[in-house]
């Protein structure tokens, strides 16, 4: 009898198993793959909150020999406007990393095994076992070399990705769902200079991106709205498509890419967007099984790590007495919502890859003039700063003090500023009107601005 059975041994599952085993619980970790095992497509970026946890857990020390540069700054360029800032720190970690994904997955699995978790590779789960009340009490399936098996556990945790078998067997559906919003082409490239920088661009409904990864390589790619994805075919055709998109936003960098060489095949990234209820009687979900969003903000690994920490702590409390497992899993569900809900909306909005309006570019330019706004906006993308902290009335009121008068302001921005500061008699009423007008130009995040203003 296990305290916890974790199905899926990638980032979220291996992290959950590792933490529960270190807390003294008997854990079974199963996966269909045999490690080391490649994933279908992952751009590997880990934002500071994820780096901080993986460092503290000793996982990054197990990666072996790859040279992995620290990334200390993120940049967004939208037409003529550039926003760049250093990453906010999470405790003592103020940098991102982009390690090889195969090595990271294997390091997590081996750390979980070293902590005492029983790891079974090449194992397929086909059923959830239930008691007379319908509570999940274990799993059944097949394992290579062992054949059919059954195992009992106090809680079964589905960490088996967006197409989660555990979620399907538990009968939990999706909500707040949207189809694939963007598709990307990306690969590893040898040759370009490697500043300690994530560079992203927005122009002509394309989102080029690049950053240093491991062993002298850079990740180079472009995302398009799904309807505009070019599907170039051969790797050579993809070379031309991506370099042309880079040349449109950063000709100097495009020349560096052209002078280098592709170090792998082109990969395509595209996922749907949805949330699932993350718990039920005897079971819980974590990682992409719990919440899947577009990869354009590269938050998947980071949120998988943070979600695993939330779930492991909840299960530990539930198994250690006190309020009991059901109440602790319900508390985990609320914590999961607080972690991903607003960033999920932010990511869906970002993944539409809409060109910024003149008003939005004026606000981005103002952010670049304000150290607090620049760093907080970068921290929002990097899953360090909660969206509600940036998309607040106070934040946007202060942002208006940094507008570029000499560069010329759109009339809408001038009107908003007038409503905020120049109308006598009813400042609160005009402020609410300014909130609504500003929110109407901020997509999904406008809704968040209105909630925080209220």
GROMACS .gro file of C-alpha atoms in nm:
model
  454
    1UNK     CA    1   0.000   0.000   0.000
    2UNK     CA    2   0.148   0.331  -0.109
    3UNK     CA    3   0.075   0.671   0.040
    4UNK     CA    4   0.077   0.822  -0.310
    5UNK     CA    5   0.087   0.681  -0.663
    6UNK     CA    6   0.206   0.935  -0.920
    7UNK     CA    7   0.123   0.865  -1.285
    8UNK     CA    8   0.362   1.048  -1.517
    9UNK     CA    9   0.729   1.109  -1.439
   10UNK     CA   10   0.803   1.429  -1.630
   11UNK     CA   11   0.848   1.766  -1.457
   12UNK     CA   12   0.534   1.784  -1.242
   13UNK     CA   13   0.512   1.414  -1.159
   14UNK     CA   14   0.877   1.358  -1.073
   15UNK     CA   15   0.880   1.680  -0.867
   16UNK     CA   16   0.572   1.572  -0.671
   17UNK     CA   17   0.718   1.225  -0.609
   18UNK     CA   18   1.052   1.371  -0.506
   19UNK     CA   19   0.898   1.607  -0.252
   20UNK     CA   20   0.660   1.349  -0.104
   21UNK     CA   21   0.937   1.092  -0.071
   22UNK     CA   22   1.159   1.344   0.106
   23UNK     CA   23   0.872   1.413   0.344
   24UNK     CA   24   0.880   1.046   0.441
   25UNK     CA   25   0.591   0.905   0.238
   26UNK     CA   26   0.587   0.579   0.045
   27UNK     CA   27   0.558   0.680  -0.320
   28UNK     CA   28   0.520   0.490  -0.646
   29UNK     CA   29   0.613   0.684  -0.962
   30UNK     CA   30   0.517   0.528  -1.298
   31UNK     CA   31   0.564   0.634  -1.658
   32UNK     CA   32   0.521   0.480  -2.002
   33UNK     CA   33   0.868   0.600  -2.108
   34UNK     CA   34   1.213   0.474  -2.025
   35UNK     CA   35   1.446   0.752  -1.915
   36UNK     CA   36   1.637   0.931  -2.054
   37UNK     CA   37   1.351   1.001  -2.291
   38UNK     CA   38   1.290   1.293  -2.529
   39UNK     CA   39   0.971   1.498  -2.520
   40UNK     CA   40   0.779   1.591  -2.833
   41UNK     CA   41   0.850   1.963  -2.810
   42UNK     CA   42   0.970   2.188  -2.527
   43UNK     CA   43   1.165   2.511  -2.549
   44UNK     CA   44   1.323   2.437  -2.208
   45UNK     CA   45   1.307   2.785  -2.056
   46UNK     CA   46   1.273   2.788  -1.676
   47UNK     CA   47   1.180   3.121  -1.519
   48UNK     CA   48   1.332   3.225  -1.181
   49UNK     CA   49   1.063   3.066  -0.956
   50UNK     CA   50   1.130   2.728  -1.119
   51UNK     CA   51   1.507   2.773  -1.108
   52UNK     CA   52   1.490   2.861  -0.740
   53UNK     CA   53   1.299   2.542  -0.652
   54UNK     CA   54   1.506   2.310  -0.870
   55UNK     CA   55   1.824   2.455  -0.723
   56UNK     CA   56   1.699   2.416  -0.366
   57UNK     CA   57   1.591   2.058  -0.434
   58UNK     CA   58   1.938   1.971  -0.573
   59UNK     CA   59   1.801   1.877  -0.916
   60UNK     CA   60   2.016   2.112  -1.122
   61UNK     CA   61   2.329   1.963  -0.965
   62UNK     CA   62   2.232   1.633  -1.129
   63UNK     CA   63   2.225   1.762  -1.487
   64UNK     CA   64   2.577   1.646  -1.567
   65UNK     CA   65   2.812   1.837  -1.794
   66UNK     CA   66   2.613   2.077  -2.016
   67UNK     CA   67   2.716   2.441  -2.005
   68UNK     CA   68   2.400   2.637  -1.922
   69UNK     CA   69   2.436   3.016  -1.919
   70UNK     CA   70   2.233   3.226  -1.679
   71UNK     CA   71   1.977   3.455  -1.843
   72UNK     CA   72   1.935   3.775  -1.646
   73UNK     CA   73   1.724   4.002  -1.873
   74UNK     CA   74   1.412   3.974  -2.089
   75UNK     CA   75   1.321   4.203  -2.380
   76UNK     CA   76   1.010   4.283  -2.583
   77UNK     CA   77   1.029   4.483  -2.906
   78UNK     CA   78   0.709   4.606  -3.065
   79UNK     CA   79   0.777   4.803  -3.380
   80UNK     CA   80   1.000   5.097  -3.277
   81UNK     CA   81   0.941   5.044  -2.904
   82UNK     CA   82   1.175   4.834  -2.690
   83UNK     CA   83   1.109   4.722  -2.333
   84UNK     CA   84   1.398   4.549  -2.155
   85UNK     CA   85   1.464   4.491  -1.786
   86UNK     CA   86   1.648   4.262  -1.544
   87UNK     CA   87   1.451   3.976  -1.396
   88UNK     CA   88   1.307   4.026  -1.048
   89UNK     CA   89   1.462   3.793  -0.793
   90UNK     CA   90   1.293   3.499  -0.622
   91UNK     CA   91   1.486   3.484  -0.295
   92UNK     CA   92   1.845   3.478  -0.427
   93UNK     CA   93   1.765   3.370  -0.784
   94UNK     CA   94   1.738   3.650  -1.039
   95UNK     CA   95   1.802   3.452  -1.356
   96UNK     CA   96   1.643   3.199  -1.588
   97UNK     CA   97   1.796   2.882  -1.733
   98UNK     CA   98   1.734   2.677  -2.047
   99UNK     CA   99   1.887   2.332  -1.985
  100UNK     CA  100   1.849   2.034  -2.219
  101UNK     CA  101   1.506   1.891  -2.148
  102UNK     CA  102   1.608   1.525  -2.170
  103UNK     CA  103   1.873   1.580  -1.903
  104UNK     CA  104   1.632   1.774  -1.681
  105UNK     CA  105   1.365   1.504  -1.694
  106UNK     CA  106   1.616   1.231  -1.612
  107UNK     CA  107   1.769   1.433  -1.328
  108UNK     CA  108   1.426   1.476  -1.167
  109UNK     CA  109   1.342   1.106  -1.198
  110UNK     CA  110   1.676   1.003  -1.048
  111UNK     CA  111   1.640   1.254  -0.764
  112UNK     CA  112   1.295   1.111  -0.688
  113UNK     CA  113   1.442   0.760  -0.680
  114UNK     CA  114   1.727   0.873  -0.455
  115UNK     CA  115   1.470   1.027  -0.220
  116UNK     CA  116   1.305   0.687  -0.182
  117UNK     CA  117   1.030   0.689  -0.445
  118UNK     CA  118   0.984   0.358  -0.628
  119UNK     CA  119   1.018   0.431  -0.999
  120UNK     CA  120   0.863   0.200  -1.259
  121UNK     CA  121   0.939   0.288  -1.619
  122UNK     CA  122   0.768   0.140  -1.927
  123UNK     CA  123   0.448   0.110  -1.726
  124UNK     CA  124   0.103   0.190  -1.865
  125UNK     CA  125  -0.195   0.274  -1.642
  126UNK     CA  126  -0.528   0.153  -1.782
  127UNK     CA  127  -0.771   0.165  -1.489
  128UNK     CA  128  -0.837   0.348  -1.166
  129UNK     CA  129  -0.935   0.118  -0.880
  130UNK     CA  130  -1.227   0.237  -0.666
  131UNK     CA  131  -1.391   0.133  -0.341
  132UNK     CA  132  -1.763   0.087  -0.289
  133UNK     CA  133  -1.812   0.462  -0.243
  134UNK     CA  134  -1.638   0.544  -0.572
  135UNK     CA  135  -1.323   0.679  -0.408
  136UNK     CA  136  -1.008   0.611  -0.609
  137UNK     CA  137  -0.786   0.366  -0.418
  138UNK     CA  138  -0.525   0.260  -0.672
  139UNK     CA  139  -0.432   0.183  -1.031
  140UNK     CA  140  -0.423  -0.115  -1.266
  141UNK     CA  141  -0.228  -0.156  -1.587
  142UNK     CA  142   0.059  -0.334  -1.756
  143UNK     CA  143   0.434  -0.308  -1.709
  144UNK     CA  144   0.709  -0.429  -1.938
  145UNK     CA  145   0.846  -0.755  -1.806
  146UNK     CA  146   0.578  -0.782  -1.538
  147UNK     CA  147   0.255  -0.796  -1.732
  148UNK     CA  148  -0.073  -0.706  -1.563
  149UNK     CA  149  -0.051  -0.539  -1.220
  150UNK     CA  150  -0.258  -0.363  -0.956
  151UNK     CA  151  -0.135  -0.126  -0.686
  152UNK     CA  152  -0.321   0.042  -0.400
  153UNK     CA  153  -0.257   0.397  -0.280
  154UNK     CA  154  -0.417   0.653  -0.051
  155UNK     CA  155  -0.410   0.908  -0.332
  156UNK     CA  156  -0.351   0.872  -0.707
  157UNK     CA  157  -0.194   1.175  -0.873
  158UNK     CA  158  -0.230   1.234  -1.245
  159UNK     CA  159   0.079   1.410  -1.381
  160UNK     CA  160   0.038   1.261  -1.727
  161UNK     CA  161   0.008   1.571  -1.941
  162UNK     CA  162  -0.262   1.750  -2.135
  163UNK     CA  163  -0.410   1.421  -2.260
  164UNK     CA  164  -0.418   1.283  -1.905
  165UNK     CA  165  -0.541   0.925  -1.877
  166UNK     CA  166  -0.601   0.976  -1.505
  167UNK     CA  167  -0.825   1.275  -1.577
  168UNK     CA  168  -1.021   1.078  -1.837
  169UNK     CA  169  -1.064   0.778  -1.607
  170UNK     CA  170  -1.166   1.007  -1.321
  171UNK     CA  171  -1.432   1.158  -1.548
  172UNK     CA  172  -1.314   1.517  -1.514
  173UNK     CA  173  -1.370   1.750  -1.807
  174UNK     CA  174  -1.219   2.075  -1.928
  175UNK     CA  175  -1.346   2.427  -1.862
  176UNK     CA  176  -1.253   2.779  -1.973
  177UNK     CA  177  -1.122   2.602  -2.280
  178UNK     CA  178  -1.002   2.753  -2.606
  179UNK     CA  179  -0.848   2.578  -2.906
  180UNK     CA  180  -0.489   2.620  -3.019
  181UNK     CA  181  -0.425   2.995  -3.046
  182UNK     CA  182  -0.071   3.001  -3.184
  183UNK     CA  183   0.172   2.770  -3.360
  184UNK     CA  184   0.546   2.803  -3.358
  185UNK     CA  185   0.853   2.676  -3.537
  186UNK     CA  186   1.172   2.657  -3.332
  187UNK     CA  187   1.506   2.481  -3.326
  188UNK     CA  188   1.859   2.495  -3.185
  189UNK     CA  189   2.103   2.719  -3.369
  190UNK     CA  190   2.480   2.743  -3.354
  191UNK     CA  191   2.660   3.070  -3.424
  192UNK     CA  192   2.468   3.376  -3.295
  193UNK     CA  193   2.614   3.577  -3.010
  194UNK     CA  194   2.470   3.481  -2.673
  195UNK     CA  195   2.392   3.780  -2.451
  196UNK     CA  196   2.227   3.694  -2.120
  197UNK     CA  197   1.892   3.784  -2.269
  198UNK     CA  198   1.555   3.645  -2.380
  199UNK     CA  199   1.452   3.845  -2.689
  200UNK     CA  200   1.091   3.851  -2.811
  201UNK     CA  201   0.937   4.061  -3.087
  202UNK     CA  202   0.588   4.152  -3.204
  203UNK     CA  203   0.530   4.272  -3.561
  204UNK     CA  204   0.301   4.181  -3.851
  205UNK     CA  205   0.124   3.922  -3.634
  206UNK     CA  206   0.444   3.729  -3.583
  207UNK     CA  207   0.627   3.663  -3.259
  208UNK     CA  208   0.997   3.583  -3.316
  209UNK     CA  209   1.197   3.473  -3.009
  210UNK     CA  210   1.548   3.366  -2.916
  211UNK     CA  211   1.760   3.301  -2.608
  212UNK     CA  212   2.078   3.110  -2.514
  213UNK     CA  213   2.028   2.751  -2.410
  214UNK     CA  214   2.303   2.491  -2.352
  215UNK     CA  215   2.647   2.407  -2.490
  216UNK     CA  216   2.681   2.725  -2.697
  217UNK     CA  217   2.346   2.684  -2.873
  218UNK     CA  218   2.056   2.928  -2.899
  219UNK     CA  219   1.687   2.858  -2.932
  220UNK     CA  220   1.554   3.041  -3.238
  221UNK     CA  221   1.191   3.044  -3.343
  222UNK     CA  222   0.877   3.225  -3.451
  223UNK     CA  223   0.513   3.192  -3.344
  224UNK     CA  224   0.213   3.283  -3.561
  225UNK     CA  225  -0.160   3.292  -3.492
  226UNK     CA  226  -0.290   2.947  -3.580
  227UNK     CA  227  -0.470   3.064  -3.895
  228UNK     CA  228  -0.150   3.228  -4.025
  229UNK     CA  229   0.091   2.942  -3.959
  230UNK     CA  230   0.292   2.890  -4.281
  231UNK     CA  231   0.361   2.514  -4.247
  232UNK     CA  232   0.676   2.545  -4.460
  233UNK     CA  233   0.745   2.172  -4.502
  234UNK     CA  234   1.116   2.092  -4.527
  235UNK     CA  235   1.377   2.205  -4.276
  236UNK     CA  236   1.540   2.419  -4.545
  237UNK     CA  237   1.209   2.592  -4.618
  238UNK     CA  238   1.163   2.653  -4.245
  239UNK     CA  239   1.512   2.806  -4.234
  240UNK     CA  240   1.406   3.061  -4.493
  241UNK     CA  241   1.069   3.131  -4.331
  242UNK     CA  242   1.210   3.191  -3.984
  243UNK     CA  243   1.511   3.395  -4.099
  244UNK     CA  244   1.280   3.615  -4.308
  245UNK     CA  245   1.062   3.678  -4.001
  246UNK     CA  246   1.371   3.762  -3.795
  247UNK     CA  247   1.501   3.997  -4.066
  248UNK     CA  248   1.174   4.190  -4.048
  249UNK     CA  249   1.222   4.270  -3.678
  250UNK     CA  250   1.599   4.246  -3.618
  251UNK     CA  251   1.810   4.246  -3.937
  252UNK     CA  252   2.140   4.232  -3.748
  253UNK     CA  253   2.041   3.922  -3.555
  254UNK     CA  254   1.898   3.762  -3.869
  255UNK     CA  255   2.242   3.797  -4.031
  256UNK     CA  256   2.401   3.621  -3.732
  257UNK     CA  257   2.155   3.335  -3.775
  258UNK     CA  258   2.215   3.321  -4.149
  259UNK     CA  259   2.592   3.302  -4.088
  260UNK     CA  260   2.551   3.017  -3.838
  261UNK     CA  261   2.398   2.674  -3.880
  262UNK     CA  262   2.094   2.487  -3.760
  263UNK     CA  263   2.191   2.226  -3.498
  264UNK     CA  264   1.871   2.020  -3.501
  265UNK     CA  265   1.545   1.965  -3.682
  266UNK     CA  266   1.264   2.217  -3.671
  267UNK     CA  267   0.999   2.148  -3.407
  268UNK     CA  268   0.640   2.268  -3.397
  269UNK     CA  269   0.479   2.389  -3.077
  270UNK     CA  270   0.102   2.414  -3.039
  271UNK     CA  271  -0.130   2.320  -2.755
  272UNK     CA  272  -0.493   2.390  -2.663
  273UNK     CA  273  -0.587   2.596  -2.360
  274UNK     CA  274  -0.798   2.461  -2.074
  275UNK     CA  275  -0.829   2.409  -1.701
  276UNK     CA  276  -0.947   2.096  -1.522
  277UNK     CA  277  -1.081   2.056  -1.173
  278UNK     CA  278  -0.763   1.931  -1.002
  279UNK     CA  279  -0.900   1.695  -0.737
  280UNK     CA  280  -1.170   1.446  -0.642
  281UNK     CA  281  -1.220   1.155  -0.401
  282UNK     CA  282  -0.881   0.985  -0.380
  283UNK     CA  283  -0.721   1.160  -0.679
  284UNK     CA  284  -0.555   1.483  -0.784
  285UNK     CA  285  -0.407   1.637  -1.099
  286UNK     CA  286  -0.092   1.844  -1.140
  287UNK     CA  287   0.103   2.009  -1.422
  288UNK     CA  288  -0.045   2.005  -1.771
  289UNK     CA  289  -0.298   1.744  -1.659
  290UNK     CA  290  -0.441   2.015  -1.434
  291UNK     CA  291  -0.395   2.327  -1.649
  292UNK     CA  292  -0.262   2.355  -2.004
  293UNK     CA  293  -0.190   2.685  -2.174
  294UNK     CA  294  -0.020   2.811  -2.490
  295UNK     CA  295   0.361   2.780  -2.471
  296UNK     CA  296   0.418   3.138  -2.588
  297UNK     CA  297   0.499   3.261  -2.235
  298UNK     CA  298   0.725   2.958  -2.171
  299UNK     CA  299   0.562   2.910  -1.830
  300UNK     CA  300   0.494   2.536  -1.851
  301UNK     CA  301   0.802   2.405  -1.668
  302UNK     CA  302   0.788   2.678  -1.404
  303UNK     CA  303   0.420   2.626  -1.326
  304UNK     CA  304   0.470   2.248  -1.325
  305UNK     CA  305   0.733   2.285  -1.054
  306UNK     CA  306   0.529   2.533  -0.849
  307UNK     CA  307   0.214   2.322  -0.880
  308UNK     CA  308   0.402   2.011  -0.769
  309UNK     CA  309   0.518   2.193  -0.458
  310UNK     CA  310   0.162   2.301  -0.376
  311UNK     CA  311   0.024   1.950  -0.423
  312UNK     CA  312   0.302   1.771  -0.234
  313UNK     CA  313   0.255   2.000   0.066
  314UNK     CA  314  -0.123   1.949   0.057
  315UNK     CA  315  -0.092   1.568   0.036
  316UNK     CA  316   0.164   1.567   0.315
  317UNK     CA  317  -0.068   1.765   0.541
  318UNK     CA  318  -0.360   1.540   0.448
  319UNK     CA  319  -0.168   1.222   0.524
  320UNK     CA  320  -0.025   1.357   0.847
  321UNK     CA  321  -0.356   1.405   1.027
  322UNK     CA  322  -0.523   1.734   1.096
  323UNK     CA  323  -0.802   1.825   0.856
  324UNK     CA  324  -0.779   1.512   0.643
  325UNK     CA  325  -0.688   1.450   0.280
  326UNK     CA  326  -1.014   1.565   0.120
  327UNK     CA  327  -1.001   1.910   0.276
  328UNK     CA  328  -0.632   1.949   0.197
  329UNK     CA  329  -0.690   1.858  -0.167
  330UNK     CA  330  -0.968   2.115  -0.182
  331UNK     CA  331  -0.722   2.371  -0.042
  332UNK     CA  332  -0.474   2.265  -0.310
  333UNK     CA  333  -0.737   2.331  -0.577
  334UNK     CA  334  -0.780   2.687  -0.450
  335UNK     CA  335  -0.403   2.737  -0.442
  336UNK     CA  336  -0.375   2.598  -0.795
  337UNK     CA  337  -0.636   2.847  -0.912
  338UNK     CA  338  -0.452   3.134  -0.746
  339UNK     CA  339  -0.129   3.024  -0.912
  340UNK     CA  340  -0.249   2.981  -1.270
  341UNK     CA  341  -0.583   3.157  -1.321
  342UNK     CA  342  -0.470   3.512  -1.405
  343UNK     CA  343  -0.151   3.401  -1.579
  344UNK     CA  344  -0.366   3.163  -1.785
  345UNK     CA  345  -0.570   3.462  -1.906
  346UNK     CA  346  -0.254   3.664  -1.966
  347UNK     CA  347  -0.107   3.380  -2.173
  348UNK     CA  348  -0.423   3.333  -2.380
  349UNK     CA  349  -0.425   3.705  -2.453
  350UNK     CA  350  -0.056   3.702  -2.546
  351UNK     CA  351  -0.103   3.397  -2.770
  352UNK     CA  352  -0.341   3.579  -3.001
  353UNK     CA  353  -0.031   3.761  -3.135
  354UNK     CA  354  -0.217   4.077  -3.215
  355UNK     CA  355  -0.007   4.371  -3.327
  356UNK     CA  356   0.006   4.635  -3.056
  357UNK     CA  357  -0.204   4.944  -3.119
  358UNK     CA  358  -0.060   5.297  -3.101
  359UNK     CA  359  -0.209   5.328  -2.752
  360UNK     CA  360  -0.048   5.004  -2.637
  361UNK     CA  361   0.289   5.102  -2.781
  362UNK     CA  362   0.266   5.436  -2.600
  363UNK     CA  363   0.209   5.248  -2.274
  364UNK     CA  364   0.494   5.003  -2.346
  365UNK     CA  365   0.723   5.298  -2.418
  366UNK     CA  366   0.618   5.452  -2.085
  367UNK     CA  367   0.700   5.121  -1.913
  368UNK     CA  368   1.050   5.136  -2.061
  369UNK     CA  369   1.096   5.477  -1.891
  370UNK     CA  370   0.984   5.350  -1.549
  371UNK     CA  371   1.224   5.101  -1.384
  372UNK     CA  372   0.944   4.963  -1.163
  373UNK     CA  373   0.699   4.911  -1.450
  374UNK     CA  374   0.965   4.764  -1.679
  375UNK     CA  375   1.085   4.513  -1.423
  376UNK     CA  376   0.733   4.427  -1.310
  377UNK     CA  377   0.614   4.371  -1.667
  378UNK     CA  378   0.914   4.144  -1.730
  379UNK     CA  379   0.841   3.972  -1.401
  380UNK     CA  380   0.482   3.915  -1.514
  381UNK     CA  381   0.599   3.733  -1.828
  382UNK     CA  382   0.847   3.533  -1.617
  383UNK     CA  383   0.580   3.414  -1.368
  384UNK     CA  384   0.749   3.608  -1.085
  385UNK     CA  385   0.494   3.889  -1.054
  386UNK     CA  386   0.121   3.804  -1.027
  387UNK     CA  387  -0.077   3.966  -1.309
  388UNK     CA  388  -0.306   4.146  -1.065
  389UNK     CA  389  -0.004   4.333  -0.926
  390UNK     CA  390   0.076   4.483  -1.265
  391UNK     CA  391  -0.279   4.520  -1.404
  392UNK     CA  392  -0.395   4.740  -1.118
  393UNK     CA  393  -0.537   5.090  -1.101
  394UNK     CA  394  -0.235   5.211  -0.901
  395UNK     CA  395   0.012   5.068  -1.153
  396UNK     CA  396  -0.154   5.232  -1.451
  397UNK     CA  397  -0.208   5.564  -1.273
  398UNK     CA  398   0.164   5.583  -1.201
  399UNK     CA  399   0.248   5.465  -1.554
  400UNK     CA  400   0.082   5.777  -1.700
  401UNK     CA  401   0.355   5.988  -1.536
  402UNK     CA  402   0.610   5.829  -1.773
  403UNK     CA  403   0.436   5.897  -2.104
  404UNK     CA  404   0.655   6.041  -2.381
  405UNK     CA  405   0.519   6.389  -2.448
  406UNK     CA  406   0.782   6.474  -2.709
  407UNK     CA  407   0.717   6.162  -2.915
  408UNK     CA  408   0.352   6.249  -2.958
  409UNK     CA  409   0.067   6.074  -2.778
  410UNK     CA  410  -0.243   5.911  -2.930
  411UNK     CA  411  -0.553   6.116  -2.864
  412UNK     CA  412  -0.706   5.829  -2.664
  413UNK     CA  413  -0.416   5.834  -2.420
  414UNK     CA  414  -0.448   6.211  -2.385
  415UNK     CA  415  -0.819   6.174  -2.313
  416UNK     CA  416  -0.757   5.905  -2.052
  417UNK     CA  417  -0.502   6.121  -1.876
  418UNK     CA  418  -0.745   6.414  -1.878
  419UNK     CA  419  -1.013   6.195  -1.721
  420UNK     CA  420  -0.769   6.086  -1.454
  421UNK     CA  421  -0.632   6.423  -1.356
  422UNK     CA  422  -0.811   6.719  -1.509
  423UNK     CA  423  -1.184   6.676  -1.440
  424UNK     CA  424  -1.288   6.864  -1.122
  425UNK     CA  425  -1.566   6.762  -0.890
  426UNK     CA  426  -1.608   6.388  -0.948
  427UNK     CA  427  -1.259   6.233  -0.965
  428UNK     CA  428  -1.376   5.883  -0.867
  429UNK     CA  429  -1.646   5.873  -1.134
  430UNK     CA  430  -1.406   5.989  -1.405
  431UNK     CA  431  -1.143   5.744  -1.280
  432UNK     CA  432  -1.392   5.459  -1.325
  433UNK     CA  433  -1.467   5.579  -1.676
  434UNK     CA  434  -1.094   5.592  -1.749
  435UNK     CA  435  -1.062   5.235  -1.617
  436UNK     CA  436  -1.332   5.113  -1.855
  437UNK     CA  437  -1.184   5.295  -2.155
  438UNK     CA  438  -0.836   5.166  -2.081
  439UNK     CA  439  -0.961   4.815  -2.014
  440UNK     CA  440  -1.139   4.808  -2.350
  441UNK     CA  441  -0.796   4.830  -2.516
  442UNK     CA  442  -0.625   4.562  -2.307
  443UNK     CA  443  -0.802   4.243  -2.417
  444UNK     CA  444  -0.847   3.978  -2.146
  445UNK     CA  445  -0.619   4.174  -1.917
  446UNK     CA  446  -0.863   4.463  -1.927
  447UNK     CA  447  -1.104   4.244  -1.730
  448UNK     CA  448  -0.837   4.196  -1.467
  449UNK     CA  449  -0.776   4.571  -1.449
  450UNK     CA  450  -1.146   4.630  -1.385
  451UNK     CA  451  -1.152   4.360  -1.114
  452UNK     CA  452  -0.852   4.505  -0.930
  453UNK     CA  453  -0.988   4.860  -0.965
  454UNK     CA  454  -1.313   4.748  -0.808
   0.00000   0.00000   0.00000
